[in-house]
Amino acid sequence: MIYFSEIKNKRVYTEDGLLIGTLDDAVFTLTETPQIVKIVVKPLKQISQEALYIPHQYLLRMSPTVAVSKNYETTILAENELFVFKNLVDKQIIDMSGQKVVRVNDVVIQQKNGNFFFIGGVDIGLVGILRRFGADKIIEKVSAFFGKGLTSTIIPWSNIQPLELTRGKVVLNIKQEKLQKLHPADLADYLEATNVRNIVKIIDLLDKEFAAKVIAELNLNYQISLLKKLAFEKTVKILSLIDPDEAVDILTQFSSKRREGVLKSLPRDRRSEIEHLLKLEDTVVGQYLTTEVLTVKSSDTAAKVIEVIRKETRDMSFLPYVYVVNGQNQLHGVLSLHDLLLQTVETPIYKFMIQNVIVIHLHTSLYSVFRKLIKYKLAALPVVDVNKKIIGMITMDDIGENFLSKI
Amino acid sequence: MQAFAAKYKRRLLIFLMVFGPGVIAAVADNDAAGVATYSLIASKFGYAMLFILLIVTVLLAVTQEMGARLAVVTGKGLADLIREHYGVKISAMIFLMLFIANMGSIIANFAGLTAAISLFGLPKAPFLLLAVLFMTIFVYKGSYRTNQNIFLGSAFFYIAYIAAAFLAKPQWETAVYNLVLPVGITFSREFIFSAIALLGTTITPWGQFFIQSFIVDKKLTTDKLKYEQAEVYFGAFLTDLLSFFMIVAIAGTLFIHSIPINGAAEAALAITPFAGQFASLLFSFGLINAGFMGAVVISLTTAYAFSEFFGHQGSLDSPISKSRSFYLLFLIQIIIACLVVLSPHISLFRIVLYTQGLNGVLLPVIIFFLLRFANSKNLMGSYTNNRFYNYFATISCVVITLASIFVIMGGILGKI
């Protein structure tokens, strides 16, 4: 995730290193998931006075440097588009009842599904103000030294009424007392939860077979929270349509009562297939589980994590990933050692960890574990329990051995 | 004829409804520090300073009117506008400076209050704490209307100075003559600095923030703009009418008999032989009133500015639970001021001097913002300054800025 103040006024280069100008603003669409569709570049003085609007298709990256492809084209502002800086930053936030809440100190931008950028929320905390002064890092360090963590406070985008923005107002859709203020590391979780709500809305409209296809593509966590929210008949229908393997993954997460209920309602041949697979799910994963995993906190800096690796992992046989957990040991993110080395030392982990973690459970079949490892090209998968708490991990080489012996 | 009367009656009613912020903001400029400045200047230069007072009145009217117009048209305080147009960095820096400068002014007002309390022979610590308690109750418990009426009541008590002036039996002809004609003006360094001090005590950064926030809190709409403008002009006139009487009272007694003084309380004591015990009493009472009003208004200004800069709810009409930072900041300031005044080791003279310097630095910046906003078509639509008015406003602002630079230079060269 990126804070807008971190990229404001940064130099914008083409991929072959030609300086175009400085980043002045960004343009987003007024939707429930506001996407950054254009960046506004203030060109070098000697070239032009007019701001350049470059569509996101040409945007290569926003952080740590801003780059666009060399054959970029420019465009103009379209309808239903607003500016991040001009329309959001420093503006007054008022709640539903017209109470003033606070001002927008910064805007949080999240990178998702590759190279797409979305507005995640607005930063309303003191750290947001300090960041605009460029003093956030120092103050964070000082506060950490005194043992008091100082982090951003964020209002998620789903709490803001998009329509009011066009009238120049930042209005919340709830009362101030009910406002959820989030820590940046929790933002992704929150967004997923709100997205599930959106997906449920969409799925209800979709043709069932198509819905099944969509659901099969989702992350397991998503699938479970989604199917818990859908009506019983719809759940049965979807489970009978998706890959039995996936269905088993989901069913093992249901309560035994609901699982029995769903199984009874499934068509007979589908039911026997799934029941067979369910029998195989006898904690087979457990035999291959290694509890030798490294977990860190999302607010730790890259430097701290590197230091932990140096000190505490001497005896570990294999360290493919570092897992990020919160205070309750719930898995929040993951990072590879490569990701870690690319960062500057003082960057906190939550800024670059991958938040959409592919996980497995103790009941996941070995076949499905293997498939996931191949599909996502991973060296290991974390194993979590029903509460998302990390138990251990399964590595590629352990599973591979099992399959080798069967050939 | 009846329709004619009815029309005027209606207008008068609207005017009375609007009445308040302009007069309060202007009269509060005659706070305890203001009274001290007038006393010092009048005892030194007598009636000669009255012509400067006339100029200052016009400058005050112009700057306050722009603030009032901005408040009514945009519905936003000066701090709101600065944050939205100049960003958080400038906002935070201005807030910090305003906070320190206001803190100094509040301390000066508490000092005036303490001096006046001692004049009555009362113990200062319990009475100061009582004053803090009163201020807190007014602001915490009172609505906008209650507070406005208390301020207006306080403004009314300035009448004490008019009475004192009559008791002093000054040379009225000389006074009026000096007011309209620049006969007494000299170009000595002392005179110029005194003239600037007069300007600086009347046109202040907090005054500019206060009038705008206070009108916004009153939630006036643009159809009332004409009335509000009239009220602001009346306020500026009234304020300097009161200053006129203060100066005349001192000039007619202390200046004539060339008695040097160092402060407002000393002046109150020193006029006794010439104007009588009652005049002295009125002067002391006036000082308590001025200190009280100044302290409350200035700390409210900081509280308003903080809520606007950082977007918190801040209104005399909203309950404490909703405007926590607003009320808390108000309380913190008066408590600090009270503690500083009660502590024996702090040089009040120095605090007042630094405050003047800081206000001198801040004022041109505030005036710059004021002109920019009042001329912005985006913000003001058809209510921007017209051309003639703009020339006039710009010249006024240049004069104020030059005066401020003079103060800063004087401070740097150590010549104040």
mmCIF file with all atom_site columns, C-alpha atoms in Angstrom, chain A residues 142-233:
data_model
loop_
_atom_site.group_PDB
_atom_site.id
_atom_site.type_symbol
_atom_site.label_atom_id
_atom_site.label_alt_id
_atom_site.label_comp_id
_atom_site.label_asym_id
_atom_site.label_entity_id
_atom_site.label_seq_id
_atom_site.pdbx_PDB_ins_code
_atom_site.Cartn_x
_atom_site.Cartn_y
_atom_site.Cartn_z
_atom_site.occupancy
_atom_site.B_iso_or_equiv
_atom_site.pdbx_formal_charge
_atom_site.auth_seq_id
_atom_site.auth_comp_id
_atom_site.auth_asym_id
_atom_site.auth_atom_id
_atom_site.pdbx_PDB_model_num
ATOM 1  C CA . VAL A 1 142 ? 10.846  7.826   18.737  1.00 0.00 ? 142 VAL A CA 1
ATOM 2  C CA . SER A 1 143 ? 7.438   6.544   19.812  1.00 0.00 ? 143 SER A CA 1
ATOM 3  C CA . ALA A 1 144 ? 8.555   2.957   19.239  1.00 0.00 ? 144 ALA A CA 1
ATOM 4  C CA . PHE A 1 145 ? 11.606  3.678   21.385  1.00 0.00 ? 145 PHE A CA 1
ATOM 5  C CA . PHE A 1 146 ? 9.315   4.693   24.220  1.00 0.00 ? 146 PHE A CA 1
ATOM 6  C CA . GLY A 1 147 ? 7.381   1.508   23.674  1.00 0.00 ? 147 GLY A CA 1
ATOM 7  C CA . LYS A 1 148 ? 4.285   3.233   22.374  1.00 0.00 ? 148 LYS A CA 1
ATOM 8  C CA . GLY A 1 149 ? 3.480   2.311   18.823  1.00 0.00 ? 149 GLY A CA 1
ATOM 9  C CA . LEU A 1 150 ? 2.184   5.228   16.794  1.00 0.00 ? 150 LEU A CA 1
ATOM 10 C CA . THR A 1 151 ? 0.402   4.175   13.630  1.00 0.00 ? 151 THR A CA 1
ATOM 11 C CA . SER A 1 152 ? -1.956  5.617   11.109  1.00 0.00 ? 152 SER A CA 1
ATOM 12 C CA . THR A 1 153 ? -5.690  5.688   11.653  1.00 0.00 ? 153 THR A CA 1
ATOM 13 C CA . ILE A 1 154 ? -7.658  4.956   8.534   1.00 0.00 ? 154 ILE A CA 1
ATOM 14 C CA . ILE A 1 155 ? -11.294 5.302   7.563   1.00 0.00 ? 155 ILE A CA 1
ATOM 15 C CA . PRO A 1 156 ? -12.093 2.629   4.984   1.00 0.00 ? 156 PRO A CA 1
ATOM 16 C CA . TRP A 1 157 ? -13.546 3.825   1.690   1.00 0.00 ? 157 TRP A CA 1
ATOM 17 C CA . SER A 1 158 ? -16.756 1.871   2.216   1.00 0.00 ? 158 SER A CA 1
ATOM 18 C CA . ASN A 1 159 ? -17.649 4.388   4.950   1.00 0.00 ? 159 ASN A CA 1
ATOM 19 C CA . ILE A 1 160 ? -17.578 7.337   2.556   1.00 0.00 ? 160 ILE A CA 1
ATOM 20 C CA . GLN A 1 161 ? -20.527 8.410   0.422   1.00 0.00 ? 161 GLN A CA 1
ATOM 21 C CA . PRO A 1 162 ? -19.249 8.720   -3.146  1.00 0.00 ? 162 PRO A CA 1
ATOM 22 C CA . LEU A 1 163 ? -22.155 10.847  -4.300  1.00 0.00 ? 163 LEU A CA 1
ATOM 23 C CA . GLU A 1 164 ? -21.426 13.632  -1.816  1.00 0.00 ? 164 GLU A CA 1
ATOM 24 C CA . LEU A 1 165 ? -17.857 13.879  -3.121  1.00 0.00 ? 165 LEU A CA 1
ATOM 25 C CA . THR A 1 166 ? -19.137 15.339  -6.363  1.00 0.00 ? 166 THR A CA 1
ATOM 26 C CA . ARG A 1 167 ? -20.684 18.109  -4.278  1.00 0.00 ? 167 ARG A CA 1
ATOM 27 C CA . GLY A 1 168 ? -17.319 18.821  -2.776  1.00 0.00 ? 168 GLY A CA 1
ATOM 28 C CA . LYS A 1 169 ? -18.060 17.195  0.559   1.00 0.00 ? 169 LYS A CA 1
ATOM 29 C CA . VAL A 1 170 ? -16.554 14.184  2.263   1.00 0.00 ? 170 VAL A CA 1
ATOM 30 C CA . VAL A 1 171 ? -19.526 12.663  4.059   1.00 0.00 ? 171 VAL A CA 1
ATOM 31 C CA . LEU A 1 172 ? -19.585 9.398   5.993   1.00 0.00 ? 172 LEU A CA 1
ATOM 32 C CA . ASN A 1 173 ? -22.453 6.956   5.662   1.00 0.00 ? 173 ASN A CA 1
ATOM 33 C CA . ILE A 1 174 ? -22.539 6.359   9.404   1.00 0.00 ? 174 ILE A CA 1
ATOM 34 C CA . LYS A 1 175 ? -22.459 8.349   12.619  1.00 0.00 ? 175 LYS A CA 1
ATOM 35 C CA . GLN A 1 176 ? -19.156 9.326   14.122  1.00 0.00 ? 176 GLN A CA 1
ATOM 36 C CA . GLU A 1 177 ? -19.676 7.087   17.157  1.00 0.00 ? 177 GLU A CA 1
ATOM 37 C CA . LYS A 1 178 ? -19.948 4.026   14.949  1.00 0.00 ? 178 LYS A CA 1
ATOM 38 C CA . LEU A 1 179 ? -16.974 4.846   12.805  1.00 0.00 ? 179 LEU A CA 1
ATOM 39 C CA . GLN A 1 180 ? -14.507 2.012   12.413  1.00 0.00 ? 180 GLN A CA 1
ATOM 40 C CA . LYS A 1 181 ? -11.010 3.333   12.558  1.00 0.00 ? 181 LYS A CA 1
ATOM 41 C CA . LEU A 1 182 ? -8.498  0.849   11.268  1.00 0.00 ? 182 LEU A CA 1
ATOM 42 C CA . HIS A 1 183 ? -4.838  0.149   11.541  1.00 0.00 ? 183 HIS A CA 1
ATOM 43 C CA . PRO A 1 184 ? -3.299  -0.009  8.055   1.00 0.00 ? 184 PRO A CA 1
ATOM 44 C CA . ALA A 1 185 ? -2.460  -3.720  8.392   1.00 0.00 ? 185 ALA A CA 1
ATOM 45 C CA . ASP A 1 186 ? -6.108  -4.522  9.078   1.00 0.00 ? 186 ASP A CA 1
ATOM 46 C CA . LEU A 1 187 ? -7.326  -2.590  6.094   1.00 0.00 ? 187 LEU A CA 1
ATOM 47 C CA . ALA A 1 188 ? -6.977  -5.463  3.622   1.00 0.00 ? 188 ALA A CA 1
ATOM 48 C CA . ASP A 1 189 ? -8.920  -7.813  5.862   1.00 0.00 ? 189 ASP A CA 1
ATOM 49 C CA . TYR A 1 190 ? -11.637 -5.240  6.198   1.00 0.00 ? 190 TYR A CA 1
ATOM 50 C CA . LEU A 1 191 ? -11.787 -4.646  2.486   1.00 0.00 ? 191 LEU A CA 1
ATOM 51 C CA . GLU A 1 192 ? -12.083 -8.363  1.834   1.00 0.00 ? 192 GLU A CA 1
ATOM 52 C CA . ALA A 1 193 ? -14.958 -8.549  4.282   1.00 0.00 ? 193 ALA A CA 1
ATOM 53 C CA . THR A 1 194 ? -16.768 -5.675  2.622   1.00 0.00 ? 194 THR A CA 1
ATOM 54 C CA . ASN A 1 195 ? -16.025 -7.124  -0.777  1.00 0.00 ? 195 ASN A CA 1
ATOM 55 C CA . VAL A 1 196 ? -17.645 -10.384 0.274   1.00 0.00 ? 196 VAL A CA 1
ATOM 56 C CA . ARG A 1 197 ? -20.763 -8.378  0.901   1.00 0.00 ? 197 ARG A CA 1
ATOM 57 C CA . ASN A 1 198 ? -20.507 -6.928  -2.586  1.00 0.00 ? 198 ASN A CA 1
ATOM 58 C CA . ILE A 1 199 ? -19.822 -10.315 -4.107  1.00 0.00 ? 199 ILE A CA 1
ATOM 59 C CA . VAL A 1 200 ? -22.875 -11.783 -2.402  1.00 0.00 ? 200 VAL A CA 1
ATOM 60 C CA . LYS A 1 201 ? -24.927 -9.057  -4.028  1.00 0.00 ? 201 LYS A CA 1
ATOM 61 C CA . ILE A 1 202 ? -23.470 -9.859  -7.415  1.00 0.00 ? 202 ILE A CA 1
ATOM 62 C CA . ILE A 1 203 ? -23.654 -13.631 -7.035  1.00 0.00 ? 203 ILE A CA 1
ATOM 63 C CA . ASP A 1 204 ? -27.328 -13.355 -6.237  1.00 0.00 ? 204 ASP A CA 1
ATOM 64 C CA . LEU A 1 205 ? -27.843 -11.785 -9.621  1.00 0.00 ? 205 LEU A CA 1
ATOM 65 C CA . LEU A 1 206 ? -25.666 -14.233 -11.548 1.00 0.00 ? 206 LEU A CA 1
ATOM 66 C CA . ASP A 1 207 ? -26.657 -17.392 -13.311 1.00 0.00 ? 207 ASP A CA 1
ATOM 67 C CA . LYS A 1 208 ? -25.808 -20.270 -10.926 1.00 0.00 ? 208 LYS A CA 1
ATOM 68 C CA . GLU A 1 209 ? -23.317 -22.034 -13.161 1.00 0.00 ? 209 GLU A CA 1
ATOM 69 C CA . PHE A 1 210 ? -21.440 -18.867 -13.827 1.00 0.00 ? 210 PHE A CA 1
ATOM 70 C CA . ALA A 1 211 ? -21.538 -18.063 -10.120 1.00 0.00 ? 211 ALA A CA 1
ATOM 71 C CA . ALA A 1 212 ? -20.005 -21.434 -9.361  1.00 0.00 ? 212 ALA A CA 1
ATOM 72 C CA . LYS A 1 213 ? -17.152 -20.705 -11.747 1.00 0.00 ? 213 LYS A CA 1
ATOM 73 C CA . VAL A 1 214 ? -16.545 -17.346 -10.114 1.00 0.00 ? 214 VAL A CA 1
ATOM 74 C CA . ILE A 1 215 ? -16.558 -18.825 -6.639  1.00 0.00 ? 215 ILE A CA 1
ATOM 75 C CA . ALA A 1 216 ? -14.185 -21.611 -7.584  1.00 0.00 ? 216 ALA A CA 1
ATOM 76 C CA . GLU A 1 217 ? -11.648 -18.977 -8.563  1.00 0.00 ? 217 GLU A CA 1
ATOM 77 C CA . LEU A 1 218 ? -11.739 -17.268 -5.200  1.00 0.00 ? 218 LEU A CA 1
ATOM 78 C CA . ASN A 1 219 ? -9.373  -17.654 -2.287  1.00 0.00 ? 219 ASN A CA 1
ATOM 79 C CA . LEU A 1 220 ? -10.500 -20.260 0.248   1.00 0.00 ? 220 LEU A CA 1
ATOM 80 C CA . ASN A 1 221 ? -11.109 -17.674 2.954   1.00 0.00 ? 221 ASN A CA 1
ATOM 81 C CA . TYR A 1 222 ? -13.343 -15.830 0.556   1.00 0.00 ? 222 TYR A CA 1
ATOM 82 C CA . GLN A 1 223 ? -15.182 -18.932 -0.473  1.00 0.00 ? 223 GLN A CA 1
ATOM 83 C CA . ILE A 1 224 ? -15.968 -19.834 3.090   1.00 0.00 ? 224 ILE A CA 1
ATOM 84 C CA . SER A 1 225 ? -17.140 -16.429 4.191   1.00 0.00 ? 225 SER A CA 1
ATOM 85 C CA . LEU A 1 226 ? -19.127 -16.151 1.005   1.00 0.00 ? 226 LEU A CA 1
ATOM 86 C CA . LEU A 1 227 ? -20.921 -19.454 1.269   1.00 0.00 ? 227 LEU A CA 1
ATOM 87 C CA . LYS A 1 228 ? -21.681 -18.771 4.898   1.00 0.00 ? 228 LYS A CA 1
ATOM 88 C CA . LYS A 1 229 ? -23.565 -15.691 3.783   1.00 0.00 ? 229 LYS A CA 1
ATOM 89 C CA . LEU A 1 230 ? -25.456 -17.234 0.889   1.00 0.00 ? 230 LEU A CA 1
ATOM 90 C CA . ALA A 1 231 ? -28.817 -18.915 1.285   1.00 0.00 ? 231 ALA A CA 1
ATOM 91 C CA . PHE A 1 232 ? -28.773 -22.666 1.939   1.00 0.00 ? 232 PHE A CA 1
ATOM 92 C CA . GLU A 1 233 ? -30.248 -23.680 -1.465  1.00 0.00 ? 233 GLU A CA 1
#
